[in-house]
Coordinates of C-alpha atoms in Angstrom, one line a residue:
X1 CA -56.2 -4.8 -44.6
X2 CA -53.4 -7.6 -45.7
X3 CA -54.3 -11.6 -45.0
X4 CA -51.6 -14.4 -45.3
X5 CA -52.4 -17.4 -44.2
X6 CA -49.9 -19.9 -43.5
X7 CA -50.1 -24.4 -43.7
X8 CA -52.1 -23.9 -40.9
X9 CA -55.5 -23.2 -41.9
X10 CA -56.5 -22.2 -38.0
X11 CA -54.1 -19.5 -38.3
X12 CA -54.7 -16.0 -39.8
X13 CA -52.6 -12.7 -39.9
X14 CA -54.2 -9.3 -40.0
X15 CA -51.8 -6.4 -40.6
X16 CA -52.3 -3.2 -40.2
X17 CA -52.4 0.2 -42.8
X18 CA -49.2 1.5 -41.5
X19 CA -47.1 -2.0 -40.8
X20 CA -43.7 -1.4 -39.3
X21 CA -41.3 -2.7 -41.8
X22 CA -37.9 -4.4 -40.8
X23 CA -38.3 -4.1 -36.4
X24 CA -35.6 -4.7 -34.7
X25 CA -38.1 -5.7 -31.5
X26 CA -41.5 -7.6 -31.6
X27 CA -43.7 -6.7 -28.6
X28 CA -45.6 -10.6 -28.8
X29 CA -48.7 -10.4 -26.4
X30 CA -51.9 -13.1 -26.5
X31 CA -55.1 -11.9 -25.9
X32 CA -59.1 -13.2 -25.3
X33 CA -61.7 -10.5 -25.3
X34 CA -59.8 -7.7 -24.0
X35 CA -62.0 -4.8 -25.9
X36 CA -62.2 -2.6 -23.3
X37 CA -58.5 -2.8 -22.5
X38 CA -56.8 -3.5 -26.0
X39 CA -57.3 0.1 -27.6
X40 CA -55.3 1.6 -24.5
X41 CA -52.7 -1.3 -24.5
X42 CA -51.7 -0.9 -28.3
X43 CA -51.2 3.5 -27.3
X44 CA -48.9 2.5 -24.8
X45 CA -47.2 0.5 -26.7
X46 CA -46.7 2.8 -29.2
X47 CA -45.6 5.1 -27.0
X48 CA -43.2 3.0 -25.5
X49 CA -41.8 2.5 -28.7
X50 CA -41.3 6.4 -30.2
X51 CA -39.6 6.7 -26.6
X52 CA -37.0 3.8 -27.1
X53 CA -36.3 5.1 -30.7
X54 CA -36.5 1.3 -32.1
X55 CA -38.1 -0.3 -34.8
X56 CA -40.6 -2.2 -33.2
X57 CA -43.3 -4.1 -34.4
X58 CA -46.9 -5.2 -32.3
X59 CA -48.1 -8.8 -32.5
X60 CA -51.3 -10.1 -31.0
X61 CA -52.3 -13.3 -30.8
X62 CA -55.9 -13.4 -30.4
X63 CA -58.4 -15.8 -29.5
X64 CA -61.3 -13.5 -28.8
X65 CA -64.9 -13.7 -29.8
X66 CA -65.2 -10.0 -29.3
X67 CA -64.1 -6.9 -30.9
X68 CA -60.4 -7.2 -29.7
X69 CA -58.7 -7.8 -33.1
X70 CA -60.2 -5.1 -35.1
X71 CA -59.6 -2.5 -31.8
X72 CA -56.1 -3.9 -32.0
X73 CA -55.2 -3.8 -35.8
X74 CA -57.1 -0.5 -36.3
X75 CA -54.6 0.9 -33.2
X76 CA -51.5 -0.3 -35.6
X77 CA -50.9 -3.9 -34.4
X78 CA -50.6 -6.7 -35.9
X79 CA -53.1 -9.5 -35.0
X80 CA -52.6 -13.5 -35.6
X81 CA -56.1 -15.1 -35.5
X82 CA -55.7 -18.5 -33.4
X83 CA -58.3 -21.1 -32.2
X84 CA -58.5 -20.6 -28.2
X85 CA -55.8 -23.8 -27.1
X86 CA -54.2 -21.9 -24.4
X87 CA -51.6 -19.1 -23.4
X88 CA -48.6 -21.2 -23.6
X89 CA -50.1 -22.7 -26.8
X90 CA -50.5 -19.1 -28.4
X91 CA -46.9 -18.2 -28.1
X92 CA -45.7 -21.4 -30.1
X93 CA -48.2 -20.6 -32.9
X94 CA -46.8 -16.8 -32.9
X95 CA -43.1 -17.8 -33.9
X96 CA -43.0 -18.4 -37.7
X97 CA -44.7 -14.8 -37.3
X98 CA -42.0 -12.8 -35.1
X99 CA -40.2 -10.8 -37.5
X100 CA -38.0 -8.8 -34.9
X101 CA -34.4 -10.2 -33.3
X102 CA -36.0 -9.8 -29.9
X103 CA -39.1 -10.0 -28.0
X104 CA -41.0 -8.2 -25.0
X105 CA -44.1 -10.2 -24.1
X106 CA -47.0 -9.5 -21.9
X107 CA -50.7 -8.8 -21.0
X108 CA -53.0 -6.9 -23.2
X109 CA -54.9 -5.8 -19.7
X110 CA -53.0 -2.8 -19.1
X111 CA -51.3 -4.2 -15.5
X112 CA -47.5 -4.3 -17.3
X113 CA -46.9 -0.4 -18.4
X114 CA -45.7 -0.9 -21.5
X115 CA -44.5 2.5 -22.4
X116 CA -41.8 1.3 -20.5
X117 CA -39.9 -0.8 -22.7
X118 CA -36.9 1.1 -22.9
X119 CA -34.8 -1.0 -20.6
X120 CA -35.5 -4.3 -22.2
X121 CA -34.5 -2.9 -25.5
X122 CA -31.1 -1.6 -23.7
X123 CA -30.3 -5.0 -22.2
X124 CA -30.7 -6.6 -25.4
X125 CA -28.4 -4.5 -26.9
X126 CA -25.8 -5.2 -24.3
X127 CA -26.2 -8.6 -25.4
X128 CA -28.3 -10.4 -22.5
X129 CA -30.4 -13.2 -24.3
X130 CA -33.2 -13.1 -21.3
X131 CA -34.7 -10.1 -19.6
X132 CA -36.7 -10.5 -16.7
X133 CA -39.0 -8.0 -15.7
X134 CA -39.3 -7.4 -11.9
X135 CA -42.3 -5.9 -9.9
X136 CA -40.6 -6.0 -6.6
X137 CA -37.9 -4.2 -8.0
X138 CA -40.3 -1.8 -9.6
X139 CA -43.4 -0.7 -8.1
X140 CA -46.8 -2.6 -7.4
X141 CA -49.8 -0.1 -7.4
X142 CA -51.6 -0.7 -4.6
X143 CA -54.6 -3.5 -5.0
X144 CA -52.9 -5.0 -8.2
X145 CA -51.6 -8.2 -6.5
X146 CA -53.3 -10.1 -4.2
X147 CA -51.6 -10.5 -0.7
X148 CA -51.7 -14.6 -1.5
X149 CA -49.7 -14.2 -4.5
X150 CA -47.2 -10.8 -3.3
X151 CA -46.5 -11.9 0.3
X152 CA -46.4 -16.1 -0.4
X153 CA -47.1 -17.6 -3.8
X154 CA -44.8 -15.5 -5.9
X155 CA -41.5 -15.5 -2.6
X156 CA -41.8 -18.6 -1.9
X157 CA -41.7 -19.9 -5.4
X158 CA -39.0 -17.7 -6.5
X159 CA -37.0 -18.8 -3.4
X160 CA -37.4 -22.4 -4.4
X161 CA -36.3 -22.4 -8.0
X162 CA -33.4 -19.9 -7.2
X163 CA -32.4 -22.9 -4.4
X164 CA -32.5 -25.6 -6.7
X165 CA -30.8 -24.0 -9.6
X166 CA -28.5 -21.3 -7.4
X167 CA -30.0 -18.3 -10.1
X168 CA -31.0 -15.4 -8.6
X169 CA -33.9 -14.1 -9.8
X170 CA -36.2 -12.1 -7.6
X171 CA -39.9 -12.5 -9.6
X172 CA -40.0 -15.5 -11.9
X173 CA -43.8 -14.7 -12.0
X174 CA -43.4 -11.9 -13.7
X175 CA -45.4 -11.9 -17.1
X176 CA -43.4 -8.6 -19.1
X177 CA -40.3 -10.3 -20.1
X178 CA -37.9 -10.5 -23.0
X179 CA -36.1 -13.0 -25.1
X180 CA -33.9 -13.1 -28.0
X181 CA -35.5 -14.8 -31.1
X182 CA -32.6 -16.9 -31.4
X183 CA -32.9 -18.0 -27.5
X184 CA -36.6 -18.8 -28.0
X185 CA -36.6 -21.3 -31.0
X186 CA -33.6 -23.0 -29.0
X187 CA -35.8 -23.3 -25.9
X188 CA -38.2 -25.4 -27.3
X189 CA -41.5 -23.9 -25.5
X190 CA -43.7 -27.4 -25.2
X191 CA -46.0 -25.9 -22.2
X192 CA -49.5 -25.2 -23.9
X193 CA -50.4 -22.9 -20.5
X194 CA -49.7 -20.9 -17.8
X195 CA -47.1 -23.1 -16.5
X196 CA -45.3 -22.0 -19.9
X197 CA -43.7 -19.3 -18.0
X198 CA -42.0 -21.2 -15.7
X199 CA -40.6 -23.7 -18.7
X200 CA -39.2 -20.1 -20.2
X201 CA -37.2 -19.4 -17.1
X202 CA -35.9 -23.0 -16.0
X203 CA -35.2 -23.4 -19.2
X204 CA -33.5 -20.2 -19.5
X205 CA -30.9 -21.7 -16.5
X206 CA -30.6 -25.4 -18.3
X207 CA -29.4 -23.0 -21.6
X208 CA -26.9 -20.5 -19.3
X209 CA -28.6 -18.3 -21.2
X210 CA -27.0 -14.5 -20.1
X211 CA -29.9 -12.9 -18.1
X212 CA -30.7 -9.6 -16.7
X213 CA -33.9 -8.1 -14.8
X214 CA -35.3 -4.9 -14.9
X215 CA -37.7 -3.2 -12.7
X216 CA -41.1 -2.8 -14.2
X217 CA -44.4 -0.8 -13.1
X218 CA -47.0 -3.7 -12.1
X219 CA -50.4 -2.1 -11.9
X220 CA -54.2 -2.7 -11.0
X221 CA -57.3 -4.5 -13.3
X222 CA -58.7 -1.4 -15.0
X223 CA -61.8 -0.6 -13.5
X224 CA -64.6 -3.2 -15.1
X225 CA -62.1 -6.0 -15.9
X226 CA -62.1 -8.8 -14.2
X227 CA -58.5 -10.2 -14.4
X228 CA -58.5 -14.2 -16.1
X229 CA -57.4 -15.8 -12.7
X230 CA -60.6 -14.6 -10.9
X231 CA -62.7 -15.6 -13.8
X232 CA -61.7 -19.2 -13.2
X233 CA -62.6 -18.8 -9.7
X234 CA -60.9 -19.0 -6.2
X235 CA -58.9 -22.1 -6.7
X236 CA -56.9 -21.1 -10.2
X237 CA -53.9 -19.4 -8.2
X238 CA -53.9 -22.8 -6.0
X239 CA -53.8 -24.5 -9.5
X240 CA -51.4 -22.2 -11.5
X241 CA -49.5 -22.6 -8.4
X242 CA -48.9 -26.4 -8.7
X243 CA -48.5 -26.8 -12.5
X244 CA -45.3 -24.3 -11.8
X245 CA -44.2 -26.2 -9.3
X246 CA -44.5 -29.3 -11.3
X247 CA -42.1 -27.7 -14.2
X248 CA -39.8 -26.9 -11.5
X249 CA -39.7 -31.1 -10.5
X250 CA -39.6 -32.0 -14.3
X251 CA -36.5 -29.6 -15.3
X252 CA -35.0 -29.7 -11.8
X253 CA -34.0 -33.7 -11.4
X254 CA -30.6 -32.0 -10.6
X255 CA -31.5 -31.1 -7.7
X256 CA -32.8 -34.4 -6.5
X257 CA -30.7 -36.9 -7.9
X258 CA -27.1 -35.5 -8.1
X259 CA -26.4 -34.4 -4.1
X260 CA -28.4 -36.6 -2.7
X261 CA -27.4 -39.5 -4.5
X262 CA -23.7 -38.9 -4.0
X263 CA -24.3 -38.6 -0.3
X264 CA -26.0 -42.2 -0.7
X265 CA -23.2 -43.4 -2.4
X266 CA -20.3 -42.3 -0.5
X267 CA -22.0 -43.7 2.8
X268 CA -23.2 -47.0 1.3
X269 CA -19.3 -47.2 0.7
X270 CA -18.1 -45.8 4.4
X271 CA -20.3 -49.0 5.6
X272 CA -19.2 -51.8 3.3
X273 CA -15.4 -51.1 3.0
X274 CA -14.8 -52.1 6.6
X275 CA -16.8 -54.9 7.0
X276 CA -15.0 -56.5 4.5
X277 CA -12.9 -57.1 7.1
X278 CA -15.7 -58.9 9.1
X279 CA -18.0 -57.7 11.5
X280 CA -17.5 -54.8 13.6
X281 CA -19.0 -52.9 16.5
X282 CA -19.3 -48.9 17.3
X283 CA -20.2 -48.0 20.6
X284 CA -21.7 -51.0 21.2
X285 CA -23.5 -51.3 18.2
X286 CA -22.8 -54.3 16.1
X287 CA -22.5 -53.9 12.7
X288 CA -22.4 -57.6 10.5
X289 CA -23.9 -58.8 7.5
X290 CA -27.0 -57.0 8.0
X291 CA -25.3 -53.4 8.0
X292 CA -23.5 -54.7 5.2
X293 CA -26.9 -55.2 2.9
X294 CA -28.0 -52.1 3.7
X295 CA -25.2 -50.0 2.6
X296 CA -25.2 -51.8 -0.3
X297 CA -28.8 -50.9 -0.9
X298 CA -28.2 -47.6 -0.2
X299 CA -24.8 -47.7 -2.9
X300 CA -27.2 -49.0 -5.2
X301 CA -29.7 -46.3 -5.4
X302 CA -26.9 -43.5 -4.7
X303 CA -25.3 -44.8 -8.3
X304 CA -28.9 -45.2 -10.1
X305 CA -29.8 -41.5 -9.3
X306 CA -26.0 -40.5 -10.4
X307 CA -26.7 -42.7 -13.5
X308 CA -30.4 -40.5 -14.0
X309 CA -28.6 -37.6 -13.4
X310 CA -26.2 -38.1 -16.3
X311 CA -28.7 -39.1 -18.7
X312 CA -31.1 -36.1 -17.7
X313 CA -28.3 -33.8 -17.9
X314 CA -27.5 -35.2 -22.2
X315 CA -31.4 -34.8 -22.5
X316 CA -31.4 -30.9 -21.1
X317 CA -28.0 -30.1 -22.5
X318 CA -28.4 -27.0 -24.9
X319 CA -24.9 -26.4 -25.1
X320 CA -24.0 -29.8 -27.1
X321 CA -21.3 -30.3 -24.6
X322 CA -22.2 -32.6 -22.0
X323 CA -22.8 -35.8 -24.1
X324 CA -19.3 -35.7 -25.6
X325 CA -17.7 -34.7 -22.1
X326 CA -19.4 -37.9 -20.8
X327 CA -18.3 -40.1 -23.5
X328 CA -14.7 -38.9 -22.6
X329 CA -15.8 -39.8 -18.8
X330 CA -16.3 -43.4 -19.9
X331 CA -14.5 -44.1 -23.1
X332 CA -16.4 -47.0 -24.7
X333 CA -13.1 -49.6 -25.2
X334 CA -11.9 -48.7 -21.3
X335 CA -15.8 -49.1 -19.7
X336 CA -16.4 -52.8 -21.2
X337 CA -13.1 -54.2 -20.1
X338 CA -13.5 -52.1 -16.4
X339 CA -16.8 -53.6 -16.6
X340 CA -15.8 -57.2 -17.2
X341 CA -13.2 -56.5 -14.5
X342 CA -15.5 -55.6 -12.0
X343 CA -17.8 -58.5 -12.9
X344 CA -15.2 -61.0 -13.0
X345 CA -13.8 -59.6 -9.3
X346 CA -17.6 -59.6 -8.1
X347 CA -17.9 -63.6 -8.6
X348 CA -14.9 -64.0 -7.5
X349 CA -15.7 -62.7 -4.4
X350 CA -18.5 -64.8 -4.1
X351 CA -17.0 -68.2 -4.5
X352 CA -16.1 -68.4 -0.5
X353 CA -19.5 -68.0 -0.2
X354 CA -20.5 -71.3 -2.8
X355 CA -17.8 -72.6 -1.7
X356 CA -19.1 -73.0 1.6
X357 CA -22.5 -73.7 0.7
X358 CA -21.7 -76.8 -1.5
X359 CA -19.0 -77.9 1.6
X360 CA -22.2 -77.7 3.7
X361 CA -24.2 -79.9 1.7
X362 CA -26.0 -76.8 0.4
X363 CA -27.2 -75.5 2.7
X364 CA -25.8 -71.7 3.6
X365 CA -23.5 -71.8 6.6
X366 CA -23.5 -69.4 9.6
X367 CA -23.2 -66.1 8.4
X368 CA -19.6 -65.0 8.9
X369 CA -17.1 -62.8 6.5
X370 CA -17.9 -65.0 3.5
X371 CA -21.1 -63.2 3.3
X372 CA -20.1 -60.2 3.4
X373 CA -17.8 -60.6 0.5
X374 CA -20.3 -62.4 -1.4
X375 CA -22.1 -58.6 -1.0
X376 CA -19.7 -56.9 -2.1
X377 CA -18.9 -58.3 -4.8
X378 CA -23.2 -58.2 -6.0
X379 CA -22.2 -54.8 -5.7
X380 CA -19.5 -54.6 -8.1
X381 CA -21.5 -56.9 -10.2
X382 CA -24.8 -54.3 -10.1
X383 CA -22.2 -51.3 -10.5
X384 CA -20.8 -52.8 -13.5
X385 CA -23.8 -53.2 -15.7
X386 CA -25.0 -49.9 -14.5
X387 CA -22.0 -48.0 -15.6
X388 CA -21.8 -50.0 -19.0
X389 CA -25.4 -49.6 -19.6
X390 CA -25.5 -45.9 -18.8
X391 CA -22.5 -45.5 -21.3
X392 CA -24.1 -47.1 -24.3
X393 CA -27.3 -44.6 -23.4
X394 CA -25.5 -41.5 -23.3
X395 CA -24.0 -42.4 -26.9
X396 CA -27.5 -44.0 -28.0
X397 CA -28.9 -39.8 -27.0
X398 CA -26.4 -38.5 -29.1
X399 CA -27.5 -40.1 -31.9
X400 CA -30.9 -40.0 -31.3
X401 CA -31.0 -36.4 -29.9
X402 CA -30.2 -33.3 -32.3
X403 CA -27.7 -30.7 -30.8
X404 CA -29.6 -27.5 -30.1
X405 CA -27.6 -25.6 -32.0
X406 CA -28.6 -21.6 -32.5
X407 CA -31.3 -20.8 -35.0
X408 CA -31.8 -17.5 -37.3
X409 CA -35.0 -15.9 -36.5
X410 CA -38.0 -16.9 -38.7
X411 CA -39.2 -14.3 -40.9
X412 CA -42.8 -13.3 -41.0

């Protein structure tokens, strides 16, 4: 048996008699105290790969405080030794370990048939970046899901990330997926657990990266194992649940800033334009100064979630596009003069106003089309530093923020 050990003194890397040498493919799968599972996993494996006719090479990160590792390495796999900081958490520290271009990942429990990793290697050589496994478009043995997570959890979860970022995947649950090397030091992975999975995907649609899925065989806890969700009791998939849908919040602001605040804006401006003219009435409905403060409320926050939107958009840019294309939008000589423009129009549109309240020994007179110029122009003011403001940040992140550029793999 080989040990290398690398700066991190927590880690450790068992390899086995026969090591692969050069893969083309690294099947990367964590593991805690799956001994009755792991010697059967590692065969299928192997299996999967003399049928694919790839170099591929079996990495395990393990966390187990049972015979797992040596079952695993004495199959032909290679084992990384990591302190138990969870699942998300043992990808990351498997990286500078990955020797292969691409990787399949997975469960060491025997539910994801792994001798079928044929089709994964295929789309990567076709030149897809991400490869989604699907068990609805494969086959789920009965028992293996739960009818919570097959009939609600796992639709209706799918069916809101593939509404807020129009992709079209149909099983973003799925654990047996695959990833390009290159894709995967890119993505940044910060998620530390389960919720790490969703990251990988809505990450995958921030990146455009080219995607495919294949159908996969999903299949029941082998008899004696008890699966990880039911050892944390009823309420995990309630949990697991949430902390998905909370990475779907975090990496989808599109979704709730950039429609919704355009619709703000564009009917904060319907209102105001035409009571600049003075009050007006609809049906019957009056519409004066009052109307006129709330559409310029609503203006307001329209343009502060368009302005959020932008920024996000530099932030989770992994094309190194968007930040310049912005700068273009608001070229930094034309934004300060438009801004001092649209200040200097927004007090001048107030002066009737003062005007009016100094004639009136200040005190403000009856409310009449004054005011509503006097809003108006708050509102150019407001828009002004928000669009000066929001040009300096976009140039401030790219400075600050390094282009994600593409990576070589890391060797191991």
């Amino acid at each position: 048996m080989n040990f290398s050990h690398t700066h991190d003194p927590e880690l450790t890397l068992l390899t086995p008699d026969d090591d692969v040498t050069d893969p083309e493919v690294t099947i990367l799968v964590p593991s805690l105290n799956e001994e009755l599972t792991i010697g059967t996993f590692v065969d299928w494996c192997r299996q999967g790969i003399a049928a694919s006719g790839a170099a591929v090479e079996i990495l395990i990160v393990d966390s187990s405080t049972d015979r797992t590792p040596e079952i695993a390495r004495e199959r032909g796999a290679r084992v990384l030794r990591t302190p138990k900081r969870g699942l998300g958490r043992a990808y990351i520290d498997a990286i500078p370990f990955v020797r292969g271009k691409f990787i399949i990942m997975g469960d060491a429990d025997c539910t994801y048939d792994f001798r079928q990793i044929a089709p994964f290697i295929e789309a990567f050589r076709k030149g897809y970046d991400f490869v989604m496994g699907s068990r609805f478009k494969g086959s789920i043995e009965a028992n293996a899901m739960p009818p919570l997570h097959r009939y609600f959890g796992t639709p209706l979860t799918t069916w809101i990330l593939n509404r807020m970022f129009a992709s079209r995947f149909s099983d973003i649950h799925c654990g047996m997926r695959g990833i390009s090397v290159d894709a995967l030091l890119r993505m940044d992975l910060r998620s530390q657990g389960w919720e790490y999975a969703s990251e990988m995907v809505l990450k995958s649609v921030h990146m455009e990266l080219p995607t495919t899925e294949v159908p996969i065989h999903f299949l029941k806890d082998p008899e004696g194992r008890l699966s990880h969700m039911k050892r944390r009791g009823w309420m995990e998939p309630w949990r697991a649940g949430w902390r998905n849908l909370q990475a779907m919040f975090v990496y989808g602001f599109d979704f709730f800033l950039v429609w919704p605040g355009l619709l703000l804006l564009a009917l904060g401006l319907i209102m105001m334009l035409p009571l600049l003219a003075g009050p007006m009435s609809i049906g019957g409905v009056r519409f004066s100064s009052n109307a006129m403060l709330f559409a310029m409320a609503m203006a307001v926050l329209g343009q502060s979630m368009l302005v959020s939107a932008a920024i996000g958009r530099v932030i989770f840019d992994y094309s190194g596009h968007v930040q310049p294309r912005f700068e273009r939008l608001l070229p930094y000589n034309a934004t300060i003069w438009g801004s001092v423009i649209a200040v200097l129009a927004g007090a001048l549109l107030a002066v009737p106003l003062f005007d009016s309240y100094v004639g009136n020994g200040y005190v403000l007179p009856e409310i009449g089309i004054e005011t509503n110029w006097a809003v108006f122009g708050l509102w150019l003011i407001i828009t002004a530093f928000q669009i000066f403001i929001s040009g300096l940040m976009v140039r401030a992140l790219g400075v600050m923020l390094p282009v994600k550029k593409a990576a070589p793999p890391l060797a191991g």
